[in-house]
Coordinates of C-alpha atoms and ligand atoms in Angstrom, one line a residue:
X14 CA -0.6 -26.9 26.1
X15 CA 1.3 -25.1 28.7
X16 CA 3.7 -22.7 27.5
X17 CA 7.0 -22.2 29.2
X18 CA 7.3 -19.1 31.7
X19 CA 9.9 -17.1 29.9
X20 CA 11.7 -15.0 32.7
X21 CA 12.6 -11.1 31.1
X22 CA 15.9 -10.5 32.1
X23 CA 16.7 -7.3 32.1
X24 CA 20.5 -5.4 31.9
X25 CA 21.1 -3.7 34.9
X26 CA 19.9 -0.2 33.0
X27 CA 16.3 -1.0 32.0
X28 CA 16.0 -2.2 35.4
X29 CA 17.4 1.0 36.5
X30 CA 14.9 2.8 34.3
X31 CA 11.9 0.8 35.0
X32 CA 12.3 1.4 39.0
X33 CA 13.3 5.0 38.8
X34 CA 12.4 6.9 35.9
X35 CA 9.1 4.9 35.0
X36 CA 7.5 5.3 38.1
X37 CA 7.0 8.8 37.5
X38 CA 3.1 10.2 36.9
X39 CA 1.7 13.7 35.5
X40 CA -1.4 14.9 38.2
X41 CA -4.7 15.4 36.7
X42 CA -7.0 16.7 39.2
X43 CA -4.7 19.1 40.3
X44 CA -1.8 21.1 38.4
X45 CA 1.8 20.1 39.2
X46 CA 2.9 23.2 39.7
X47 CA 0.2 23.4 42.8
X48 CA 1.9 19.9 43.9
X49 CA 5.1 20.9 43.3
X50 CA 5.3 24.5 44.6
X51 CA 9.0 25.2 45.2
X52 CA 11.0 23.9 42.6
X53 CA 11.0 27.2 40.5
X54 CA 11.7 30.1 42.8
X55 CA 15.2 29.9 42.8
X56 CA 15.1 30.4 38.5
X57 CA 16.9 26.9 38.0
X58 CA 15.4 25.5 34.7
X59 CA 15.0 22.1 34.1
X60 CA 13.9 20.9 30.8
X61 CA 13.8 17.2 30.7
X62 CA 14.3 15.2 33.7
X63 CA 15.2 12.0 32.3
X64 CA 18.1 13.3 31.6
X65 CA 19.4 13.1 35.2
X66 CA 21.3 9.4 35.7
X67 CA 22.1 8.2 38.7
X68 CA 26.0 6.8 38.3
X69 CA 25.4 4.3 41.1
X70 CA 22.1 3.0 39.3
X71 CA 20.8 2.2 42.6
X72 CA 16.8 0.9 43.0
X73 CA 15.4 1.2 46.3
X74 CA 15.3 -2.8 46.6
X75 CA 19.2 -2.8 46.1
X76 CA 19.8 0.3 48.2
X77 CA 17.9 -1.6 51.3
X78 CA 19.8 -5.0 50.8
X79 CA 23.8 -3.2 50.7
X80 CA 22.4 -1.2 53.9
X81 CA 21.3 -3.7 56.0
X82 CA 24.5 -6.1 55.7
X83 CA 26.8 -2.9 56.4
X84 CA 24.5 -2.2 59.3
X85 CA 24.8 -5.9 60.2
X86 CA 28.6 -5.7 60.3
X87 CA 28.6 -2.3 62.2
X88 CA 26.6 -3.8 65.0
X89 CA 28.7 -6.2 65.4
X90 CA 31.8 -4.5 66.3
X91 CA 29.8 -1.8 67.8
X92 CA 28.8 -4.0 70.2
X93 CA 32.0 -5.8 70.2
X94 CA 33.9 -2.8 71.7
X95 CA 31.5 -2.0 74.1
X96 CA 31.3 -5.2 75.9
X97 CA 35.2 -5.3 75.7
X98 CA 35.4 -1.8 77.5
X99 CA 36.6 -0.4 74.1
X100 CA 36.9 2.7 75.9
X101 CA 39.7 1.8 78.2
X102 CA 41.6 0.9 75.2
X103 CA 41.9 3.9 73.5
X104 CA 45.4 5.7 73.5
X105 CA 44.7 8.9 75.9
X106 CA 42.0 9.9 78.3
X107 CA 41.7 13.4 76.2
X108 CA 40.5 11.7 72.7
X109 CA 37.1 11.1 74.1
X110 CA 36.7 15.2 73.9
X111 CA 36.9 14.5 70.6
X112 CA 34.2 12.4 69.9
X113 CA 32.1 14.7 72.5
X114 CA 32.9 17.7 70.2
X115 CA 31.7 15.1 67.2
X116 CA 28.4 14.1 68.6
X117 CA 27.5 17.6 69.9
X118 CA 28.3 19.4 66.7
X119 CA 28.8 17.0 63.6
X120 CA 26.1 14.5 64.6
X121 CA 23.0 16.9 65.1
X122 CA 23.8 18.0 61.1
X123 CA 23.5 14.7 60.1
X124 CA 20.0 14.7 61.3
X125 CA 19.3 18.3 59.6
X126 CA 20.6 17.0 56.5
X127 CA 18.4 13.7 56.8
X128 CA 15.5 16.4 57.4
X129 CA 16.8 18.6 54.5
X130 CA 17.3 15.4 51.8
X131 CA 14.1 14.4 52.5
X132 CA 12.5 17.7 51.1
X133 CA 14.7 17.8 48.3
X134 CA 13.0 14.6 47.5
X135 CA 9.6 15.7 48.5
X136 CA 10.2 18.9 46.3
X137 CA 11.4 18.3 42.9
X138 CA 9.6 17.0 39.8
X139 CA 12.1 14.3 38.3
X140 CA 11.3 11.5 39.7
X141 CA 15.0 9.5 39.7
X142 CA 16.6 12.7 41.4
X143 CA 13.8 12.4 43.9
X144 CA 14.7 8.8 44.4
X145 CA 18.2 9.2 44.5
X146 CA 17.9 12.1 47.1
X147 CA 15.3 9.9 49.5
X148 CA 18.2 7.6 49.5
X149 CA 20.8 10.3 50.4
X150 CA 17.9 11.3 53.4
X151 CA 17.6 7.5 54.7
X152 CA 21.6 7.7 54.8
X153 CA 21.8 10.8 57.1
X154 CA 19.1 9.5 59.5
X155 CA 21.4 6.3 59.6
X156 CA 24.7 8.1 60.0
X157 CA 23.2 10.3 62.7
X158 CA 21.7 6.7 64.7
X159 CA 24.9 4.7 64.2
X160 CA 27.2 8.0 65.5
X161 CA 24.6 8.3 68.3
X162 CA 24.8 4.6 69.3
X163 CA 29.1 4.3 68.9
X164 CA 29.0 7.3 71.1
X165 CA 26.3 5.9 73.9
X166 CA 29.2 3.6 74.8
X167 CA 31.0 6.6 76.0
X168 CA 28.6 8.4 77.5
X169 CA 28.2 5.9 80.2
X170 CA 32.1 6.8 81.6
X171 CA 32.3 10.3 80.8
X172 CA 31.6 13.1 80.9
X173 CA 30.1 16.1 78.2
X174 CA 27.8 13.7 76.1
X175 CA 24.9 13.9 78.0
X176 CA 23.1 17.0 76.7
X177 CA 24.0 16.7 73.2
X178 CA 21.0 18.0 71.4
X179 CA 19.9 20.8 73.7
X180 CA 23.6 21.9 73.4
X181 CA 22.8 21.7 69.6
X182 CA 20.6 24.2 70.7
X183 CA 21.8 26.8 73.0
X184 CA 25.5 26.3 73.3
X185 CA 27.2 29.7 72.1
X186 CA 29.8 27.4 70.2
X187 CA 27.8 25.1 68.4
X188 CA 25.7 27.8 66.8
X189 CA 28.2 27.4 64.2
X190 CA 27.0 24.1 63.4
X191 CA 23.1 24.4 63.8
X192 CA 23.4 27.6 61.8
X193 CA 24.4 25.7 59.2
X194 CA 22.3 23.2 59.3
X195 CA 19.0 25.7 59.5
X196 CA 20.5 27.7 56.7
X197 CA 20.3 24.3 54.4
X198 CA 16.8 23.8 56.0
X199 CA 15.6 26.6 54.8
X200 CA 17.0 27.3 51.6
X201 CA 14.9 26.0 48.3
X202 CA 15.4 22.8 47.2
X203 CA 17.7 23.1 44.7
X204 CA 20.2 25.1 46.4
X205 CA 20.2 22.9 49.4
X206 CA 20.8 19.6 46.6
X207 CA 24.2 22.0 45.3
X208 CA 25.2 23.4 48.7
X209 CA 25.0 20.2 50.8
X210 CA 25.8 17.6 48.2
X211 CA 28.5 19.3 46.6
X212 CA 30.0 22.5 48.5
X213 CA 29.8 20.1 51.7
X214 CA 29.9 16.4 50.8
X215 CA 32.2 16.6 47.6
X216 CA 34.4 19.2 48.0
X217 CA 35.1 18.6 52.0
X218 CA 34.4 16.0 53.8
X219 CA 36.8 14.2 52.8
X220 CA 38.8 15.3 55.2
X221 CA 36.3 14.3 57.7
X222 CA 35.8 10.6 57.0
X223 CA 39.5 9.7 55.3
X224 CA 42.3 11.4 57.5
X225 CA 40.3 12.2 60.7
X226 CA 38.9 8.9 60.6
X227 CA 42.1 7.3 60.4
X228 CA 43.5 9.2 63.5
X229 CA 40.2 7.7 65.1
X230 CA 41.5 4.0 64.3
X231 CA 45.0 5.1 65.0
X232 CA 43.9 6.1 68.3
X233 CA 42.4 3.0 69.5
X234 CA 38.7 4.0 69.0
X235 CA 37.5 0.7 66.4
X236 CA 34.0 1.7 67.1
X237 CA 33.8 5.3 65.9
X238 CA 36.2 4.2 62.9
X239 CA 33.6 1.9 61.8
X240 CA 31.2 4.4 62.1
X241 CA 33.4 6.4 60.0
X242 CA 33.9 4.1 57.3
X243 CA 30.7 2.6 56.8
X244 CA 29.6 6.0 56.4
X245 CA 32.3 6.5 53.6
X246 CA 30.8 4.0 51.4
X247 CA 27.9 6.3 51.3
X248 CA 29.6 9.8 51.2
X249 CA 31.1 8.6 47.8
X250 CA 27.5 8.6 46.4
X251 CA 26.5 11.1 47.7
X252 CA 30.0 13.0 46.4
X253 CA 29.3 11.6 43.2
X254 CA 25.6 12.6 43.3
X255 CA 27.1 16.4 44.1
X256 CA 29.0 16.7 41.3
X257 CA 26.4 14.8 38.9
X258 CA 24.0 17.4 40.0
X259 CA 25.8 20.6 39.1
X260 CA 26.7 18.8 35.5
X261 CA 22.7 17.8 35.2
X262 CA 21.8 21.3 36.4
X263 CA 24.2 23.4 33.9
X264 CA 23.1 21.6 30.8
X265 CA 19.6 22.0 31.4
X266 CA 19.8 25.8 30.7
X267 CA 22.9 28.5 30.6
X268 CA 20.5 31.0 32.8
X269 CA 21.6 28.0 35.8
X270 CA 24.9 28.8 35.8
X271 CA 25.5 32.1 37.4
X272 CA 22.7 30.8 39.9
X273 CA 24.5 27.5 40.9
X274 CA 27.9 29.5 40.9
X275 CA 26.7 31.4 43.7
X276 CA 25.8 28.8 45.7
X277 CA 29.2 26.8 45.5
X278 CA 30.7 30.3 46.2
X279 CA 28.6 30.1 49.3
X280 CA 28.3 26.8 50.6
X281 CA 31.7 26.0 50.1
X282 CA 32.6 29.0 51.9
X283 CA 29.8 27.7 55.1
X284 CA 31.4 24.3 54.5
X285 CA 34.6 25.4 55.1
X286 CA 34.2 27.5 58.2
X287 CA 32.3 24.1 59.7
X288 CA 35.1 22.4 58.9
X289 CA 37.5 24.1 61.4
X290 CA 36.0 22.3 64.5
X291 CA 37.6 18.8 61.9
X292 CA 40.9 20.7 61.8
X293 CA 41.0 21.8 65.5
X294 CA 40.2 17.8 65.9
X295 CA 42.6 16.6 64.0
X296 CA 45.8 18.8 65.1
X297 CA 44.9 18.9 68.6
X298 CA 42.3 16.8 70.0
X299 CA 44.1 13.3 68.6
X300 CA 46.8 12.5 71.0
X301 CA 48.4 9.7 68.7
X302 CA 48.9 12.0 66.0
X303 CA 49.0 11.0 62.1
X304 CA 48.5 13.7 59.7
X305 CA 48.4 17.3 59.8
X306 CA 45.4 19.2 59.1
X307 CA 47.3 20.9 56.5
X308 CA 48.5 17.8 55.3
X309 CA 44.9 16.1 54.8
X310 CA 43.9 19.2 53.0
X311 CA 46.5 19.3 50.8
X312 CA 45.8 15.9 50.0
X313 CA 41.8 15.4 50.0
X314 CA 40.6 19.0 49.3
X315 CA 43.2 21.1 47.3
X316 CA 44.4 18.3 44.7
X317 CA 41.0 16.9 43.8
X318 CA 39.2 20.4 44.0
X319 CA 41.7 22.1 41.6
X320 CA 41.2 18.8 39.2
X321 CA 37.6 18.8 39.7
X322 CA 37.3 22.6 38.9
X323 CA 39.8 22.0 35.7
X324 CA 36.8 19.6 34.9
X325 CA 34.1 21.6 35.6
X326 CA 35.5 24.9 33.5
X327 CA 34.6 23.2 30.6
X328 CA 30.9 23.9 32.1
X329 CA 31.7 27.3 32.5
X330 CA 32.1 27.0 36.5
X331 CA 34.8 28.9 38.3
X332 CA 36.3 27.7 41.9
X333 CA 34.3 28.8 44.4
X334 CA 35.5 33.1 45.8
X335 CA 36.8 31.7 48.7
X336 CA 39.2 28.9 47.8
X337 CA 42.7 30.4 47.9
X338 CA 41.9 31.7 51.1
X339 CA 40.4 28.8 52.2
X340 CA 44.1 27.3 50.9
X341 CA 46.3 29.3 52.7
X342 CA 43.8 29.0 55.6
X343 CA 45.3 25.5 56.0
X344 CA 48.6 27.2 58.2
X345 CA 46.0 28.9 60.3
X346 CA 42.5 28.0 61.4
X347 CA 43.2 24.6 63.3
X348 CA 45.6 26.9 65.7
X349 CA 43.1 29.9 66.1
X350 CA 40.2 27.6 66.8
X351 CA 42.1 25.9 69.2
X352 CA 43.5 29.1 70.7
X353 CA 39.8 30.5 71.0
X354 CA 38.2 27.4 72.4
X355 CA 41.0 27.1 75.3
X356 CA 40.2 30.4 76.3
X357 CA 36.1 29.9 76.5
X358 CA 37.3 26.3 77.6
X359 CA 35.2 27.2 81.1
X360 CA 32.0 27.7 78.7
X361 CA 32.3 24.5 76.7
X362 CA 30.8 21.0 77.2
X363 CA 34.5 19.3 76.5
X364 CA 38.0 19.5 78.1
X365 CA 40.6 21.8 76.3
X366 CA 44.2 21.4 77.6
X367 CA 47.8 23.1 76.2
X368 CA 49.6 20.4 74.0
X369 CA 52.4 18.3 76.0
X370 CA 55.9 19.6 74.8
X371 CA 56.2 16.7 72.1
X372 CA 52.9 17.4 70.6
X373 CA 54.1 20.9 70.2
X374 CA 57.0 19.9 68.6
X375 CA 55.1 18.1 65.8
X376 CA 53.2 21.2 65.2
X377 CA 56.2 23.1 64.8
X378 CA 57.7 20.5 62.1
X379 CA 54.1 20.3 60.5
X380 CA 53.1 23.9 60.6
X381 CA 57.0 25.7 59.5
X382 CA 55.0 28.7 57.9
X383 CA 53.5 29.6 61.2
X384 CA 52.9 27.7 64.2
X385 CA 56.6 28.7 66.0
X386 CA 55.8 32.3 65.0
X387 CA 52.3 32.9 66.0
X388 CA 50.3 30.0 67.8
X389 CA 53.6 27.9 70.2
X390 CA 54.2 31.2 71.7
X391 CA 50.8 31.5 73.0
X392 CA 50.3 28.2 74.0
X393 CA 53.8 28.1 76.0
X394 CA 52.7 31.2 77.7
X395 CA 49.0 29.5 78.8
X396 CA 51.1 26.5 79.9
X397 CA 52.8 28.9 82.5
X398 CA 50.0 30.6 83.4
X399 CA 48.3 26.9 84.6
X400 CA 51.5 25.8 86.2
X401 CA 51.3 28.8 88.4
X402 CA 47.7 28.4 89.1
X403 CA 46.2 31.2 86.9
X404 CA 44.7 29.3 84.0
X405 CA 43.6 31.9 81.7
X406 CA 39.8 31.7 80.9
X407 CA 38.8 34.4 78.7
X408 CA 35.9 36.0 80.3
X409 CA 34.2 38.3 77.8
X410 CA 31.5 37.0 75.6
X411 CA 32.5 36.8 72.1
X412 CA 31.4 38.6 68.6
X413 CA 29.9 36.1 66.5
X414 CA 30.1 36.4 62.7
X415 CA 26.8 37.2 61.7
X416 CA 26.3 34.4 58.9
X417 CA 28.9 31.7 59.9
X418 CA 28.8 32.8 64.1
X419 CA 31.8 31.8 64.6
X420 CA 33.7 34.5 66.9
X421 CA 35.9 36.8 65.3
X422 CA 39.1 35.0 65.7
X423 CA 40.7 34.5 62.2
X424 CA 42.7 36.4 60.9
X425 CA 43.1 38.4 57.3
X426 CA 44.4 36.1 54.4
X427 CA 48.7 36.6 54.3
X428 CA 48.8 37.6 58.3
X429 CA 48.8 35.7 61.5
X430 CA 48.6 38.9 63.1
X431 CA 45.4 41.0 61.9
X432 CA 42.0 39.6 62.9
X433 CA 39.9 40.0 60.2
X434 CA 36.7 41.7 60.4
X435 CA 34.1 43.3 58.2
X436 CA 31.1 45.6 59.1
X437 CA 27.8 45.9 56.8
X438 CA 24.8 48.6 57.2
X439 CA 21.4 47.0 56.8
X440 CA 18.1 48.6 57.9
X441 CA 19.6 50.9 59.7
X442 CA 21.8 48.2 62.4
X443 CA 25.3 47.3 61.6
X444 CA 26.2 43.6 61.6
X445 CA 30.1 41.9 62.4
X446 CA 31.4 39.7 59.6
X447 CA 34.7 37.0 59.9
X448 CA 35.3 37.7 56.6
X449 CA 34.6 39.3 53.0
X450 CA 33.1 35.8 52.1
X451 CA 30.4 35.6 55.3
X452 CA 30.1 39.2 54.5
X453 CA 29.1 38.7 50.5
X454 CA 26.7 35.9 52.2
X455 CA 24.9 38.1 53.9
X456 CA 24.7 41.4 51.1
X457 CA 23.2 38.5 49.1
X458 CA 20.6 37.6 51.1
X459 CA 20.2 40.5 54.2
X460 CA 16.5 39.5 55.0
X461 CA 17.5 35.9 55.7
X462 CA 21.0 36.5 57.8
X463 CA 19.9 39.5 59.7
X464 CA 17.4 37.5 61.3
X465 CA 20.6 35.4 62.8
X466 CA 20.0 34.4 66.3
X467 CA 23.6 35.1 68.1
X468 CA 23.6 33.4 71.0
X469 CA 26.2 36.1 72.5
X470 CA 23.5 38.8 71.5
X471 CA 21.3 36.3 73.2
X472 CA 23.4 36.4 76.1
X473 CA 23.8 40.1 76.2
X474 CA 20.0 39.9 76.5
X475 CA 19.1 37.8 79.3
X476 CA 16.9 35.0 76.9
X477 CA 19.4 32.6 77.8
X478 CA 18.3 31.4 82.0
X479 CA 15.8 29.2 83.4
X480 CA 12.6 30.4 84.2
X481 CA 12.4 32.9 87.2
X482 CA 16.1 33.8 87.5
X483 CA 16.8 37.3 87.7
X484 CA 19.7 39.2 86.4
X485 CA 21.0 42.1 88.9
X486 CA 20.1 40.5 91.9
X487 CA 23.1 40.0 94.6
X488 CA 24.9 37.7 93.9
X489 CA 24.2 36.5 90.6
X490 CA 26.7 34.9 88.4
X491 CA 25.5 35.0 84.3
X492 CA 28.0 32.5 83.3
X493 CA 26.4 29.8 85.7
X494 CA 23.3 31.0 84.8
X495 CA 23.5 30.7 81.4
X496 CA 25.5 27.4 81.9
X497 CA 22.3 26.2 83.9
X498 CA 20.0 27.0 81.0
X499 CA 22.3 25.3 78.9
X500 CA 22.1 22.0 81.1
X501 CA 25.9 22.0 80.9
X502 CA 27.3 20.9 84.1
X503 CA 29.7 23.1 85.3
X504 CA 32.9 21.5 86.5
X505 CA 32.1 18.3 85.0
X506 CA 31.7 18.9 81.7
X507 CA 33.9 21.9 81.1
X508 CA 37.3 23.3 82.3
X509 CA 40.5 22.0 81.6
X510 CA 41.3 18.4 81.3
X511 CA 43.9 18.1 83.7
X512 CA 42.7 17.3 87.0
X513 CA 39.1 16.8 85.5
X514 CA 37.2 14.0 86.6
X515 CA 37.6 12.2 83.2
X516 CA 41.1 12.7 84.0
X517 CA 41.3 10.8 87.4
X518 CA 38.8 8.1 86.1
X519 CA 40.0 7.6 83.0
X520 CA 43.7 7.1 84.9
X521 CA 42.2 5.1 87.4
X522 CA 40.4 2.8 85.1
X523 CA 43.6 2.5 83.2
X524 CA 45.3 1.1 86.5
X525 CA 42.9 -1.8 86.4
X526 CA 40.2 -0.7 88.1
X527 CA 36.6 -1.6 86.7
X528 CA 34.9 1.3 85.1
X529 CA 31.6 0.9 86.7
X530 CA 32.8 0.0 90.1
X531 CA 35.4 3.2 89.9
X532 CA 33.6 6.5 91.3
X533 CA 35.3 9.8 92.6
Ligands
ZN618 ZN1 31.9 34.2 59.2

């Protein structure tokens, strides 16, 4: 007699379990600890993996299904706005700098982190933690193809896209980024799990993909801001997966906590610094302005980080060293960036240009602590300077913080006046610091920062020309040459906006000329 198929349903939990934590084997023919050779280094104990849960409960058939339909939808207005000639619609021919400054120094992380996820995975023991973090790695490669693609569409018309990842590479300014991203790369696995998932995606990029993104939408861009938001959906997990990590990690053992304190100290501190290229973004490269840097801070990083920390006490975990600084950076670091990058803007693979009167204005009523007595003056001052012909360009080449590398140009918490800046012995060389927090960085861990390579030292040097150019022949010009080596294109991609060739064709397309047909 047959007998009737009974079909096991199971609750969303055992399913959970069965795909994640059962999958899991012990080696035989060789020792784990020979398989799994970096997961104890750093002195974090884990005792019993099965404790770690994944809040989202995601199984790797489910994670591929929600993916492809957002990727489905993305496409489609990806492609949308391209064959529309989305990029004649957006409000002002200087966004796009924006998005070049994205995809030359926000995009190439995404692929680091992809890279850096993926060893996570590779690395640790528990096998739903591994799963959850090969997710988290499939999710960086995707955010780092669906920029890249959003972007193409403006690459075709302008200029400073071109180059992207060599400029990853060897552009003095985006060191700041890639020295990130290799610090990650090359920490062990479970500091890289704390510092990326929690000191970066939990406790700041919020500002990122909320209130930067909006300004993207705002300003007319609806492919970028779909970029944005699709990659929100996953930020939350992997926010979520941050903080679950640091609770997982500190009740496995007490001896973890001093450990994973010092890494939020640090990587929020990294996080934080990377974060100024979003707040010089968001203040001054958004010409239909919404919200303040200060004001998205205040709102997506202060509020929930003093909650969240409130939270976490109860785990023994302090804020990270560097938060009130960080706090009362908010009246300062969008201005100083953009004050610095103006200056180099001749060394640069984007436009800089001095705000138009009315944009200053709304800095003045969004920044009353500080921007009418330290940063408008300045600005006014460049904007006479151009008007008469004598754009200032700063010519020297610039310090560079030994752990963050950016140059030297904040200043000490309280002032607008003093630049801050620190000096540390180590074997006998002294290294340049932005601040007591890069400075702690590097005392913990001299061996790994001192190795640092500077691309001003780099400069300095002569490593940074194309094969068979000599220096100190008549003649030669190192800021071309080094511009050359770079593969940034000088006059094109750099300089001021005004009068710049996206300029003209960006204001010619606008008087209805057809982008491809319109050349200068
Ligand atoms: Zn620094």
């Amino acid at each position: 007699m047959d007998k009737r198929v009974e079909k096991n349903k199971h609750s969303l939990h055992d399913r959970y379990t069965a795909m994640t934590h059962d999958l899991h084997w012990e080696t035989t023919y060789q020792p784990m600890d020979k398989v799994f050779p970096h997961d104890k280094y750093e002195g974090i104990k884990v005792h019993d993996w099965d404790k770690w849960q994944d809040p989202f409960r995601l199984t790797s058939d489910a994670y591929w299904k929600y993916q492809g339909e957002k990727e489905k939808r993305l496409y489609a207005v990806v492609d949308a706005f391209a064959q529309n000639n989305g990029q004649l619609g957006v409000s002002d021919g200087r966004y796009v700098n924006l998005l070049k400054l994205f995809i030359q120094a926000i995009t190439p992380n995404e692929y680091y982190a992809h890279r850096s996820f993926a060893q996570v995975g590779r690395s640790l023991r528990g096998d739903a933690l591994r799963i959850a973090t090969q997710m988290k790695s499939a999710d960086e490669l995707r955010h780092f193809q669906n920029q890249t693609h959003a972007i193409s569409n403006f690459n075709k018309y302008f200029n400073g896209m071109h180059h992207a990842p060599q400029w990853f590479d060897h552009a003095w300014y985006l060191s700041v980024s890639k020295s990130f991203a290799e610090d990650a790369l090359s920490a062990g696995p479970f500091e890289r799990l704390i510092g990326l998932s929690f000191g970066f995606d939990d406790l700041l990029t919020r500002p990122l993909f909320v209130s930067l993104m909006s300004a993207v939408a705002h300003n007319g861009d609806l492919s970028a801001v779909s970029v944005g938001f699709t990659a929100q959906s996953d930020s939350s997990r992997h926010m979520t997966m941050g903080q679950e990590a640091v609770k997982f990690l500190l009740q496995q053992d007490a001896a973890n906590l001093p450990i994973i304190q010092r890494w939020i100290d640090k990587w929020f501190w990294r996080s934080y610094r990377l974060m100024t290229f979003a707040a010089m973004m968001q203040d001054y490269m958004v010409p239909k302005r919404m919200m303040s840097w200060k004001e998205g801070w205040d709102m997506f990083v202060q509020k929930p980080g003093e909650a969240l920390f409130a939270e976490l006490a109860q785990l023994g975990l302090r804020k990270p060293k560097g938060w009130d600084q960080a706090c009362e950076g908010k009246d300062h670091i969008s201005h100083q960036a953009w004050n610095a990058y103006y200056g180099f803007g001749h060394t640069l693979a984007f436009h800089t240009w001095v705000p138009e009167v009315a944009e200053l204005d709304w800095l003045s009523q969004k920044y009353p602590d500080s921007f009418d007595r330290w940063y408008r003056p300045r600005l006014e001052h460049y904007a006479q300077l151009h008007a008469a012909g004598q754009r200032f360009n700063n010519q020297s080449v610039p310090m560079q913080c030994q752990t963050c590398q950016f140059p030297l140009i904040f200043t000490e918490q309280g002032s607008g006046r003093w630049t801050a800046y620190r000096e540390t012995q180590h074997a006998g060389e002294a290294f340049h610091f932005c601040s007591d927090h890069c400075e702690e960085i590097f005392s913990n861990e001299p061996e790994k920062y001192s190795q640092a390579h500077l691309a001003s030292h780099q400069i300095l040097q002569g490593h940074c020309y194309n094969a068979g150019v000599q220096e100190n022949t008549a003649g030669f010009d190192r800021q071309a040459a080094v511009l050359d080596f770079c593969q940034i294109v000088q006059g094109h991609d750099n300089g001021d906006f005004t009068n710049s060739e996206d300029a003209l064709n960006f204001e010619n397309w606008g008087a209805g000329q057809d982008p491809q047909e319109a050349q200068l």
